Amino acid sequence: MSTDTVKRTPADGFAAGERRREQRGWYVYDWACSVYSTSVLTVFLGPYLTEIAKAAADPEGYVHPLGIPVRAGSFFAYTVSVSVLVSVFVMPLAAAAADRTGRKKPLLAVAAYVGAAATAGMFFLEGERYLLGGLLLIVANASLAVSMVLYNSYLPQIAPPEERDAVSSRGWAFGYASGALVLVANLVLFLNHDGFGVSESTAVRICLASAGLWWGAFTVVPLKRLRDRRTPAHEAGAAPRGGWRQLRSTVRDMRRHPHTLAFLLAYLVYNDGVQTVISQASVYGSEELGLGQSTLIVAVLLVQVLAVAGALAMGRLARTYGAKRTILGSLVAWTATIGAGYFLPAGAPAWFFVLAAGIGLVLGGTQALSRSLFSHLVPRGKEAEYFSAYEISDRGMAWLGPLIFGLTYQLTGSYRDAIVSLVAFFLLGFALLVRVPVRHAVRDAGNPVPDRI
């Protein structure tokens, strides 16, 4: 293999100006879909769906979806777990179709607009419609997961290795900035719902639905700017395999790249903790600490603002210390922050804001640098397939944390015990990541090794 071949990157073959334009379009999908993660999954839906489930519960406090007795306070956590398990079946199928046909944009459009429609449909959640809420949550979460597989798989194609940490960090920063902007509007509506002539529950439903409208509207931009890259003709006609079959094939291929697989295992563990904190923090604040919805909105807004700064700052740290060391540092901070969360006094918003600040400073950087680091470990031509496995680690395998969180509450009746159980994910993830030789992993994947990684 010649030196020129070794140094060639996925960004070769089109002008720098076109690459920058495509990168800017790529950022906008984070801007579009992150409002769902923030306003719906993190702030409003957990407490609201929990209240709907409680309204439908029997005298012992249980609801019975499909005849299964479930404590109403655990219904949201269990539904999150079900939604990510459903994602496991659909993500590899979409990834296989994308890699074999090269047509990522149509698949991205379908996933984005199905998710946006399900989110907009949350306007109709009221009374005792907890099953409708669970169904819409499952559809929206699975659609988001599929769209993120396709979105993330563009990163190695639109950014050469030396740009990926910065490009990935900017994408996350765009998402958190979007979430913060919409949360300000949500806060104005929620706090002044009487002045707007709507009830509190109607205000919440408007906030939920508006996230779907936002998601759908801004998805137009990346669909216009991102471009498909065709695969060889003999591969284009290959039929995609079923979800589990394709996933097994991907994992078998990863066995030829054991360091990539080792990184993915570490990411699976620590990101399970991250995703559970994101989805369950508002439930912990409302149910265990007795904080009002407005306090939770302000706390999440604080997370969003600081996550923008945190993502950009950790991107700069990665240029000096490398992505791996920076991620390891963030896991130490996660452990300390979540451990401290166990001791927060009830009814004390100031201390909850301190916890939110700690989470915000490490949240964006952990996610952005993990994505960019993994992009170096992916063999060329298998971006969507490998990012399907990555997204399963990101969302599709993030069922264990919510399940443990829900089970801990169901068994103990304490959300404090549930939240502190998540510390184990960060400790184990740190232990696994520290053992991954990332330079060898990049080299084994056939990619150029950056100076700092």
XYZ file of C-alpha atoms in Angstrom:
453
model
C 0.000 0.000 0.000
C 1.430 3.390 -0.943
C 1.957 6.295 1.422
C -0.716 8.281 -0.430
C -3.235 5.499 0.146
C -2.477 5.373 3.857
C -2.951 9.101 4.277
C -6.159 9.321 2.289
C -9.169 10.278 4.434
C -12.931 9.980 3.925
C -12.999 13.737 3.347
C -10.717 13.517 0.272
C -12.220 14.128 -3.131
C -14.224 17.274 -2.500
C -13.264 20.851 -1.768
C -12.718 22.162 1.744
C -15.496 24.697 1.252
C -17.972 21.993 0.349
C -16.821 19.959 3.338
C -17.413 22.911 5.670
C -20.892 23.435 4.195
C -21.714 19.783 4.764
C -20.371 19.930 8.316
C -22.574 22.936 9.097
C -25.597 21.061 7.769
C -24.602 18.072 9.903
C -24.533 20.240 13.039
C -28.135 21.286 12.439
C -29.467 17.769 12.982
C -28.154 17.931 16.536
C -29.909 21.297 16.770
C -33.134 19.673 15.522
C -33.365 16.452 17.539
C -31.706 17.449 20.819
C -34.836 19.346 21.859
C -36.578 15.971 22.115
C -33.867 14.627 24.422
C -33.959 17.767 26.559
C -37.555 18.977 26.739
C -39.295 15.610 26.367
C -37.085 12.877 27.763
C -35.190 14.827 30.415
C -37.670 17.431 31.681
C -41.358 16.990 30.984
C -42.314 13.460 30.018
C -40.923 11.577 33.032
C -42.839 13.486 35.753
C -45.902 14.015 33.551
C -46.221 10.387 32.443
C -45.615 9.277 36.033
C -48.536 11.428 37.180
C -50.767 10.007 34.429
C -49.773 6.471 35.473
C -50.554 7.302 39.117
C -53.979 8.598 38.077
C -54.647 5.247 36.378
C -53.206 3.138 39.216
C -55.173 0.797 41.457
C -55.478 1.458 45.225
C -52.123 -0.270 45.814
C -50.383 2.124 43.395
C -49.934 -0.311 40.494
C -50.852 -0.088 36.819
C -51.252 -3.225 34.717
C -49.923 -2.827 31.143
C -50.500 -6.125 29.318
C -51.687 -7.539 32.628
C -48.273 -7.053 34.284
C -48.348 -5.334 37.703
C -46.031 -2.318 37.625
C -45.630 0.307 40.322
C -46.797 3.573 38.749
C -43.584 5.320 39.798
C -41.534 2.790 37.791
C -43.620 2.857 34.593
C -41.574 5.575 32.872
C -38.233 3.886 33.613
C -39.517 0.526 32.370
C -40.894 2.128 29.201
C -37.507 3.681 28.462
C -35.978 0.210 28.804
C -38.543 -1.286 26.400
C -37.970 1.517 23.881
C -34.242 0.914 23.680
C -34.719 -2.838 23.374
C -36.982 -2.189 20.380
C -34.184 -0.045 18.955
C -31.859 -3.047 18.961
C -34.008 -4.712 16.300
C -34.401 -1.731 13.973
C -31.003 0.016 14.142
C -28.887 -2.755 12.555
C -31.443 -3.175 9.770
C -31.307 0.530 8.907
C -27.502 0.532 9.123
C -27.189 -2.459 6.801
C -29.451 -0.795 4.231
C -27.434 2.436 4.468
C -24.054 0.738 3.972
C -25.233 -1.471 1.106
C -27.078 1.195 -0.856
C -25.253 4.355 0.183
C -28.664 6.031 0.582
C -28.521 7.361 4.108
C -30.565 10.502 3.597
C -33.916 8.845 2.762
C -33.550 6.572 5.789
C -32.584 9.534 7.967
C -35.659 11.413 6.753
C -38.028 8.527 7.550
C -36.599 8.007 11.030
C -36.581 11.713 11.854
C -40.136 12.398 10.732
C -41.625 9.294 12.367
C -39.971 10.361 15.625
C -41.095 13.960 15.202
C -44.690 12.860 14.537
C -44.754 10.611 17.614
C -43.422 13.473 19.719
C -45.987 15.918 18.352
C -48.665 13.311 19.166
C -47.805 13.641 22.863
C -50.090 16.663 22.869
C -52.944 14.173 23.275
C -51.632 12.719 26.566
C -54.112 13.491 29.317
C -56.326 11.825 31.873
C -55.307 8.184 32.319
C -53.729 7.616 28.887
C -50.481 6.231 30.248
C -50.440 3.423 27.657
C -50.615 5.966 24.818
C -47.742 7.827 26.447
C -45.712 4.636 26.688
C -46.367 3.773 23.030
C -45.412 7.244 21.761
C -42.271 7.194 23.895
C -41.229 3.829 22.443
C -41.787 5.008 18.842
C -40.027 8.358 19.366
C -37.027 6.843 21.186
C -36.554 4.077 18.616
C -36.831 6.579 15.748
C -34.281 8.876 17.379
C -31.898 5.953 17.829
C -32.163 4.957 14.155
C -31.659 8.533 12.988
C -28.580 8.899 15.192
C -27.005 5.771 13.689
C -27.230 7.395 10.264
C -26.289 10.860 11.497
C -23.191 9.679 13.385
C -22.030 7.548 10.460
C -21.534 10.735 8.417
C -18.767 11.938 10.776
C -15.887 9.921 9.242
C -17.039 11.028 5.786
C -17.322 14.784 6.402
C -14.287 15.317 8.665
C -10.669 14.154 8.283
C -9.102 12.603 11.416
C -7.523 15.814 12.686
C -10.893 17.627 12.636
C -13.160 15.023 14.208
C -12.856 15.960 17.884
C -13.691 19.576 17.038
C -16.494 18.722 14.590
C -18.103 16.236 16.990
C -17.844 18.713 19.876
C -19.462 21.462 17.801
C -22.316 19.134 16.919
C -23.022 18.428 20.576
C -22.665 22.146 21.386
C -25.281 22.983 18.730
C -27.612 20.418 20.301
C -27.232 21.742 23.822
C -27.626 25.343 22.645
C -30.862 24.358 20.913
C -32.102 22.583 24.018
C -31.353 25.630 26.151
C -33.136 28.004 23.763
C -36.321 25.934 23.646
C -36.253 25.355 27.402
C -36.328 29.108 27.958
C -39.525 29.270 25.880
C -40.891 26.244 27.767
C -40.143 27.927 31.091
C -41.932 31.126 30.052
C -45.012 29.158 28.989
C -45.040 26.884 32.023
C -44.597 29.626 34.629
C -47.145 31.928 32.959
C -49.668 29.360 31.765
C -52.541 31.212 33.445
C -51.594 34.375 31.582
C -51.658 32.435 28.328
C -55.091 31.055 29.193
C -54.086 27.383 29.476
C -53.875 24.911 32.352
C -50.588 23.574 33.680
C -51.134 20.177 32.066
C -51.983 21.808 28.733
C -48.792 23.864 28.961
C -46.804 20.657 29.468
C -48.521 19.027 26.478
C -47.721 22.053 24.312
C -44.067 21.844 25.371
C -43.986 18.143 24.463
C -45.606 18.647 21.075
C -43.496 21.676 20.183
C -40.366 19.515 20.473
C -41.731 17.309 17.686
C -42.498 20.308 15.485
C -39.005 21.725 16.086
C -37.412 18.354 15.277
C -39.289 18.052 12.001
C -38.762 21.657 10.888
C -34.970 21.824 11.302
C -34.356 18.341 9.877
C -34.889 19.948 6.454
C -31.437 21.602 6.659
C -29.247 18.480 7.013
C -31.379 16.697 4.425
C -30.494 19.468 1.975
C -26.776 19.721 2.781
C -25.610 16.190 3.516
C -24.861 14.050 0.482
C -24.982 10.303 -0.047
C -21.886 8.408 -1.086
C -22.576 5.438 -3.308
C -21.124 2.041 -2.531
C -19.710 -0.224 -5.276
C -22.371 -1.469 -7.685
C -22.061 -5.116 -6.711
C -22.834 -4.205 -3.094
C -25.665 -1.804 -3.887
C -28.031 -4.578 -4.786
C -27.399 -6.666 -1.673
C -30.409 -7.160 0.552
C -30.036 -6.008 4.149
C -30.137 -8.683 6.807
C -32.484 -8.846 9.748
C -31.674 -6.802 12.835
C -30.141 -9.432 15.125
C -28.511 -11.290 12.229
C -26.865 -8.095 10.995
C -25.752 -7.205 14.523
C -24.154 -10.635 14.957
C -22.373 -10.189 11.622
C -21.064 -6.787 12.727
C -19.835 -8.143 16.043
C -18.121 -11.055 14.254
C -16.379 -8.545 12.007
C -15.352 -6.554 15.074
C -13.556 -9.618 16.388
C -10.951 -8.855 13.737
C -10.593 -5.500 15.499
C -10.579 -6.538 19.185
C -9.467 -3.127 20.442
C -12.466 -1.497 18.745
C -14.701 -4.048 20.424
C -13.012 -3.371 23.778
C -13.683 0.351 23.447
C -17.302 -0.338 22.548
C -17.710 -2.484 25.663
C -16.301 0.259 27.881
C -18.555 2.829 26.198
C -21.568 0.552 26.592
C -21.035 0.475 30.353
C -20.282 4.107 31.189
C -22.761 5.515 28.678
C -25.516 3.381 30.214
C -24.959 5.431 33.348
C -24.965 8.701 31.376
C -28.231 7.902 29.578
C -29.950 6.838 32.792
C -28.963 10.058 34.541
C -30.347 12.036 31.581
C -33.687 10.209 31.547
C -34.241 9.818 35.309
C -32.813 13.003 36.862
C -36.101 14.908 36.654
C -37.978 11.995 38.245
C -35.422 11.967 41.086
C -35.783 15.714 41.543
C -39.579 15.730 41.551
C -40.355 12.507 43.419
C -37.481 12.208 45.921
C -36.424 15.818 46.455
C -39.911 17.321 46.144
C -38.862 19.975 43.635
C -41.380 21.726 41.405
C -41.478 21.584 37.631
C -40.147 25.124 37.268
C -37.101 24.243 39.402
C -36.445 21.190 37.239
C -36.685 23.262 34.064
C -34.185 25.806 35.389
C -31.837 22.978 36.446
C -31.947 21.339 33.036
C -31.490 24.735 31.398
C -28.353 25.130 33.498
C -27.177 21.717 32.291
C -27.759 22.744 28.672
C -25.866 26.034 28.943
C -22.902 24.520 30.756
C -22.868 21.498 28.435
C -22.183 23.829 25.492
C -19.158 25.269 27.268
C -18.167 21.835 28.581
C -18.263 20.188 25.148
C -16.114 22.920 23.581
C -13.705 23.051 26.541
C -13.223 19.282 26.611
C -12.662 19.361 22.851
C -9.765 21.744 23.496
C -8.464 19.559 26.327
C -8.472 16.607 23.940
C -6.126 18.494 21.620
C -3.613 18.680 24.477
C -4.151 15.455 26.399
C -5.917 13.246 23.856
C -9.543 12.126 23.751
C -9.012 8.995 25.846
C -7.427 10.789 28.821
C -10.042 13.525 28.683
C -12.879 10.980 28.723
C -11.273 9.159 31.666
C -11.130 12.452 33.572
C -14.804 13.046 32.850
C -15.712 9.611 34.265
C -13.995 10.515 37.538
C -16.097 13.690 37.622
C -19.284 11.696 36.865
C -18.569 9.336 39.762
C -18.070 12.175 42.226
C -21.124 14.091 41.006
C -23.613 11.199 41.098
C -22.251 9.978 44.419
C -22.850 13.441 45.873
C -26.382 13.395 44.462
C -27.335 10.708 46.972
C -26.870 13.196 49.844
C -28.866 16.100 48.394
C -31.406 17.435 50.932
C -35.046 17.437 49.910
C -36.659 20.757 49.115
C -33.326 22.529 48.507
C -33.199 23.788 44.906
C -29.759 25.401 45.321
C -28.035 22.060 45.905
C -29.882 20.499 42.982
C -28.554 23.330 40.823
C -25.020 22.506 41.994
C -25.599 18.895 40.936
C -26.946 20.085 37.568
C -23.859 22.263 37.053
C -21.560 19.307 37.688
C -23.471 17.163 35.218
C -23.522 19.894 32.573
C -19.774 20.468 32.646
C -18.966 16.851 31.783
C -22.036 15.700 29.841
C -21.400 17.203 26.408
C -17.681 16.493 26.380
C -18.083 12.845 27.390
C -20.523 12.225 24.567
C -18.751 14.281 21.900
C -15.290 12.832 22.503
C -16.603 9.265 22.723
C -18.209 9.677 19.301
C -15.119 11.190 17.696
C -12.797 8.613 19.284
C -14.922 5.759 17.973
C -14.913 7.263 14.467
C -11.148 6.607 14.321
C -11.725 2.926 15.102
C -14.158 2.237 12.226
C -12.902 0.531 9.033
C -13.738 2.573 5.941
C -16.915 1.533 4.135
C -18.533 0.159 7.307
C -19.421 3.450 8.965
C -23.193 2.917 9.339
C -22.767 -0.731 10.297
C -20.247 0.045 13.052
C -22.123 3.126 14.209
C -25.198 0.920 14.517
C -23.305 -1.093 17.122
C -22.147 2.198 18.664
C -25.691 3.526 18.816
C -26.843 0.293 20.419
C -24.243 1.024 23.084
C -25.406 4.655 23.174
C -29.152 4.049 23.338
C -30.010 0.518 22.333
C -28.190 -1.104 25.265
C -29.034 1.712 27.672
C -31.882 -0.385 29.051
C -29.932 -1.839 31.966
C -29.497 1.450 33.814
C -33.195 2.432 33.721
C -34.115 -1.171 34.569
C -31.839 -1.189 37.620
C -33.085 2.274 38.544
C -36.719 1.129 38.296
C -36.112 -2.175 40.089
C -34.221 -0.471 42.897
C -37.115 1.893 43.442
C -39.660 -0.905 43.190
C -37.794 -2.946 45.823
C -36.766 -0.147 48.193
C -39.248 2.650 47.507
C -36.286 5.076 47.536
C -35.074 7.078 44.570
C -31.885 7.853 46.523
C -30.931 4.182 46.442
C -31.832 4.134 42.751
C -29.626 7.108 41.834
C -26.556 5.953 43.764
C -26.687 2.552 42.047
C -25.563 4.312 38.850
C -22.085 5.026 40.246
C -21.115 1.435 39.417
C -21.528 2.118 35.681
C -18.950 4.918 35.738
C -16.442 3.012 37.854
C -16.609 -0.102 35.689
C -16.539 1.952 32.478
C -13.372 3.709 33.666
C -11.694 0.377 34.466
C -12.523 -0.992 31.003
C -11.561 2.127 29.036
C -8.184 2.564 30.717
C -7.156 -0.827 29.310
C -7.928 0.027 25.654
C -4.784 0.807 23.569
C -6.419 3.350 21.286
C -3.397 3.930 19.035
C -3.230 0.227 18.243
C -7.002 0.257 17.702
C -6.779 3.064 15.120
C -3.910 1.371 13.331
C -5.672 -2.001 13.306
C -8.731 -0.397 11.712
C -6.529 0.774 8.831
C -6.824 4.474 9.664
C -4.106 7.142 10.110
C -3.209 7.733 13.765
C -3.633 11.368 14.925
C -0.851 13.005 16.926
C -3.129 13.222 19.969
C -5.731 10.562 20.713
